[in-house]
Amino acid sequence: NNNNNKTQMDSSGWLSQGGWQGRDAAAVDKLLHWAGEDGAELRGVAVVSFGPERGYGMRATRQIAPGEHIVCLPRCMHVTPARCQRDMPVLRKARAADFSTLVLWLVHSQELADHHQQPEKDQGVTATAAAAAVEEGAAAVEGAVGAAIYTRALPGPAELGNAVYMSEEQLSSARALGEDYARAISVVQSRVSSCTRYIQDLQAEYPKELGTSAFSPSRLRWAQAIVCSRGLSVNGASMLLPVIDMLNHAKDGCVLRFNDAGAILVTTTRGYDEGDEVCLCYGDKQAPELLANYGYTPQTVTGSEGGECS
């Protein structure tokens, strides 16, 4: 039964498993509390820190069988282009492309996070208290609060190691690994450059909404790196999935499914013992694509400094 050992998002046990390390621990804690209040569930898994090199991930807190639904993320937490357009009407008016839509929404949400301090209670941010803290209009309050909390829990520039943030020396070393690596890096750089030019055109067309200092080159670069490393394609649709995006990649990792209510379920494809890391399969991605988009390789590659590049 997939409802056995269902874990609500509170800090009474599972939250502390593996220990919380790093400067973003409090923000991740708030994210998990908010997610629980919005109906997200963890079933037999816990979010843990794997240290500064690997960041956060999930471990099994009990034996898990193949075919179990270990994470349930309700539809209200899916960051789709349509959701972004509701939060930022200018994106619908501009008919912005999906990648750029997610990028601009992240920058907008980061601005919310910077300007609205979220109130706290012993068990985290409550929907009622948080709603009173953000003046975005009654229809947009809940989404704005969640967006700000989610953005605070995302990695900062210093934690991102994909091609968007690689130094010239790192890019040169990565390209030297072979043509596949050079090609993968070129794809990411091309995508980011096209996005930047496209957003510049939108800023010129909509200066009031998108031409403010909030949409600075440094913030746009950060958001582009986030979408490259955390954006997922579900049934052909691009989206960001809070909490689920904490799962690391493995070829034999879990897959994503929808239930009848439109929630996304993380479903196991194999069994796990208690204490095992539980991963998500990001798709059929080889080492060059993983390095360019996510900043690591799952295997030792000649010319790198170990099994993981960051």
PDB file of N, CA and C in Angstrom, residues 143-182:
ATOM      1  N   GLY A 143       0.042  32.202  -4.487  1.00  0.00           N
ATOM      2  CA  GLY A 143       1.097  31.833  -5.411  1.00  0.00           C
ATOM      3  C   GLY A 143       2.356  32.645  -5.199  1.00  0.00           C
ATOM      4  N   ALA A 144       2.200  33.936  -4.873  1.00  0.00           N
ATOM      5  CA  ALA A 144       3.366  34.795  -4.655  1.00  0.00           C
ATOM      6  C   ALA A 144       4.137  34.364  -3.430  1.00  0.00           C
ATOM      7  N   VAL A 145       3.433  34.003  -2.369  1.00  0.00           N
ATOM      8  CA  VAL A 145       4.091  33.548  -1.146  1.00  0.00           C
ATOM      9  C   VAL A 145       4.861  32.262  -1.413  1.00  0.00           C
ATOM     10  N   GLY A 146       4.223  31.308  -2.079  1.00  0.00           N
ATOM     11  CA  GLY A 146       4.900  30.054  -2.391  1.00  0.00           C
ATOM     12  C   GLY A 146       6.101  30.255  -3.291  1.00  0.00           C
ATOM     13  N   ALA A 147       5.957  31.149  -4.276  1.00  0.00           N
ATOM     14  CA  ALA A 147       7.068  31.425  -5.185  1.00  0.00           C
ATOM     15  C   ALA A 147       8.263  31.985  -4.436  1.00  0.00           C
ATOM     16  N   ALA A 148       8.009  32.902  -3.501  1.00  0.00           N
ATOM     17  CA  ALA A 148       9.095  33.504  -2.729  1.00  0.00           C
ATOM     18  C   ALA A 148       9.789  32.463  -1.855  1.00  0.00           C
ATOM     19  N   ILE A 149       9.006  31.597  -1.224  1.00  0.00           N
ATOM     20  CA  ILE A 149       9.585  30.554  -0.362  1.00  0.00           C
ATOM     21  C   ILE A 149      10.413  29.575  -1.192  1.00  0.00           C
ATOM     22  N   TYR A 150       9.881  29.179  -2.344  1.00  0.00           N
ATOM     23  CA  TYR A 150      10.597  28.247  -3.218  1.00  0.00           C
ATOM     24  C   TYR A 150      11.916  28.847  -3.689  1.00  0.00           C
ATOM     25  N   THR A 151      11.870  30.108  -4.109  1.00  0.00           N
ATOM     26  CA  THR A 151      13.071  30.749  -4.635  1.00  0.00           C
ATOM     27  C   THR A 151      14.163  30.852  -3.584  1.00  0.00           C
ATOM     28  N   ARG A 152      13.788  31.125  -2.340  1.00  0.00           N
ATOM     29  CA  ARG A 152      14.780  31.223  -1.267  1.00  0.00           C
ATOM     30  C   ARG A 152      15.517  29.907  -1.044  1.00  0.00           C
ATOM     31  N   ALA A 153      14.871  28.796  -1.384  1.00  0.00           N
ATOM     32  CA  ALA A 153      15.465  27.482  -1.123  1.00  0.00           C
ATOM     33  C   ALA A 153      16.290  26.955  -2.289  1.00  0.00           C
ATOM     34  N   LEU A 154      16.344  27.688  -3.393  1.00  0.00           N
ATOM     35  CA  LEU A 154      17.119  27.242  -4.548  1.00  0.00           C
ATOM     36  C   LEU A 154      18.608  27.538  -4.355  1.00  0.00           C
ATOM     37  N   PRO A 155      19.477  26.792  -5.031  1.00  0.00           N
ATOM     38  CA  PRO A 155      20.917  27.050  -4.934  1.00  0.00           C
ATOM     39  C   PRO A 155      21.273  28.451  -5.429  1.00  0.00           C
ATOM     40  N   GLY A 156      22.277  29.050  -4.804  1.00  0.00           N
ATOM     41  CA  GLY A 156      22.782  30.333  -5.256  1.00  0.00           C
ATOM     42  C   GLY A 156      23.867  30.143  -6.297  1.00  0.00           C
ATOM     43  N   PRO A 157      24.369  31.222  -6.865  1.00  0.00           N
ATOM     44  CA  PRO A 157      25.393  31.137  -7.916  1.00  0.00           C
ATOM     45  C   PRO A 157      26.611  30.305  -7.517  1.00  0.00           C
ATOM     46  N   ALA A 158      27.037  30.418  -6.263  1.00  0.00           N
ATOM     47  CA  ALA A 158      28.223  29.692  -5.819  1.00  0.00           C
ATOM     48  C   ALA A 158      28.008  28.186  -5.802  1.00  0.00           C
ATOM     49  N   GLU A 159      26.746  27.754  -5.793  1.00  0.00           N
ATOM     50  CA  GLU A 159      26.428  26.319  -5.735  1.00  0.00           C
ATOM     51  C   GLU A 159      26.122  25.735  -7.107  1.00  0.00           C
ATOM     52  N   LEU A 160      26.110  26.557  -8.128  1.00  0.00           N
ATOM     53  CA  LEU A 160      25.768  26.097  -9.472  1.00  0.00           C
ATOM     54  C   LEU A 160      27.036  25.903 -10.290  1.00  0.00           C
ATOM     55  N   GLY A 161      27.188  24.715 -10.862  1.00  0.00           N
ATOM     56  CA  GLY A 161      28.423  24.415 -11.582  1.00  0.00           C
ATOM     57  C   GLY A 161      28.218  24.024 -13.025  1.00  0.00           C
ATOM     58  N   ASN A 162      27.039  24.346 -13.595  1.00  0.00           N
ATOM     59  CA  ASN A 162      26.824  23.956 -14.991  1.00  0.00           C
ATOM     60  C   ASN A 162      27.487  24.959 -15.933  1.00  0.00           C
ATOM     61  N   ALA A 163      27.290  24.761 -17.234  1.00  0.00           N
ATOM     62  CA  ALA A 163      27.997  25.557 -18.225  1.00  0.00           C
ATOM     63  C   ALA A 163      27.702  27.050 -18.126  1.00  0.00           C
ATOM     64  N   VAL A 164      26.563  27.399 -17.529  1.00  0.00           N
ATOM     65  CA  VAL A 164      26.205  28.815 -17.384  1.00  0.00           C
ATOM     66  C   VAL A 164      27.182  29.531 -16.458  1.00  0.00           C
ATOM     67  N   TYR A 165      27.703  28.802 -15.469  1.00  0.00           N
ATOM     68  CA  TYR A 165      28.578  29.414 -14.467  1.00  0.00           C
ATOM     69  C   TYR A 165      30.020  28.919 -14.520  1.00  0.00           C
ATOM     70  N   MET A 166      30.348  28.089 -15.480  1.00  0.00           N
ATOM     71  CA  MET A 166      31.734  27.624 -15.569  1.00  0.00           C
ATOM     72  C   MET A 166      32.661  28.774 -15.961  1.00  0.00           C
ATOM     73  N   SER A 167      33.853  28.803 -15.370  1.00  0.00           N
ATOM     74  CA  SER A 167      34.871  29.771 -15.757  1.00  0.00           C
ATOM     75  C   SER A 167      35.435  29.376 -17.126  1.00  0.00           C
ATOM     76  N   GLU A 168      36.186  30.277 -17.739  1.00  0.00           N
ATOM     77  CA  GLU A 168      36.785  29.964 -19.025  1.00  0.00           C
ATOM     78  C   GLU A 168      37.718  28.756 -18.916  1.00  0.00           C
ATOM     79  N   GLU A 169      38.432  28.661 -17.803  1.00  0.00           N
ATOM     80  CA  GLU A 169      39.329  27.523 -17.594  1.00  0.00           C
ATOM     81  C   GLU A 169      38.546  26.222 -17.482  1.00  0.00           C
ATOM     82  N   GLN A 170      37.436  26.265 -16.750  1.00  0.00           N
ATOM     83  CA  GLN A 170      36.600  25.072 -16.612  1.00  0.00           C
ATOM     84  C   GLN A 170      35.979  24.685 -17.951  1.00  0.00           C
ATOM     85  N   LEU A 171      35.524  25.673 -18.707  1.00  0.00           N
ATOM     86  CA  LEU A 171      34.942  25.384 -20.017  1.00  0.00           C
ATOM     87  C   LEU A 171      35.982  24.754 -20.947  1.00  0.00           C
ATOM     88  N   SER A 172      37.199  25.279 -20.914  1.00  0.00           N
ATOM     89  CA  SER A 172      38.270  24.739 -21.746  1.00  0.00           C
ATOM     90  C   SER A 172      38.574  23.293 -21.367  1.00  0.00           C
ATOM     91  N   SER A 173      38.622  23.015 -20.056  1.00  0.00           N
ATOM     92  CA  SER A 173      38.891  21.651 -19.582  1.00  0.00           C
ATOM     93  C   SER A 173      37.773  20.704 -19.986  1.00  0.00           C
ATOM     94  N   ALA A 174      36.537  21.179 -19.886  1.00  0.00           N
ATOM     95  CA  ALA A 174      35.397  20.333 -20.237  1.00  0.00           C
ATOM     96  C   ALA A 174      35.384  20.031 -21.735  1.00  0.00           C
ATOM     97  N   ARG A 175      35.651  21.042 -22.545  1.00  0.00           N
ATOM     98  CA  ARG A 175      35.679  20.819 -24.000  1.00  0.00           C
ATOM     99  C   ARG A 175      36.784  19.843 -24.394  1.00  0.00           C
ATOM    100  N   ALA A 176      37.874  19.863 -23.632  1.00  0.00           N
ATOM    101  CA  ALA A 176      39.006  18.984 -23.939  1.00  0.00           C
ATOM    102  C   ALA A 176      38.680  17.517 -23.693  1.00  0.00           C
ATOM    103  N   LEU A 177      37.574  17.238 -23.001  1.00  0.00           N
ATOM    104  CA  LEU A 177      37.178  15.855 -22.741  1.00  0.00           C
ATOM    105  C   LEU A 177      36.691  15.153 -24.000  1.00  0.00           C
ATOM    106  N   GLY A 178      36.332  15.918 -25.024  1.00  0.00           N
ATOM    107  CA  GLY A 178      35.895  15.289 -26.268  1.00  0.00           C
ATOM    108  C   GLY A 178      34.836  16.109 -26.981  1.00  0.00           C
ATOM    109  N   GLU A 179      34.551  15.733 -28.219  1.00  0.00           N
ATOM    110  CA  GLU A 179      33.592  16.465 -29.044  1.00  0.00           C
ATOM    111  C   GLU A 179      32.196  16.464 -28.432  1.00  0.00           C
ATOM    112  N   ASP A 180      31.806  15.354 -27.789  1.00  0.00           N
ATOM    113  CA  ASP A 180      30.473  15.292 -27.193  1.00  0.00           C
ATOM    114  C   ASP A 180      30.320  16.332 -26.091  1.00  0.00           C
ATOM    115  N   TYR A 181      31.387  16.536 -25.312  1.00  0.00           N
ATOM    116  CA  TYR A 181      31.341  17.525 -24.232  1.00  0.00           C
ATOM    117  C   TYR A 181      31.292  18.933 -24.814  1.00  0.00           C
ATOM    118  N   ALA A 182      32.107  19.194 -25.820  1.00  0.00           N
ATOM    119  CA  ALA A 182      32.110  20.510 -26.450  1.00  0.00           C
ATOM    120  C   ALA A 182      30.745  20.822 -27.054  1.00  0.00           C
TER     121      ALA A 182
END
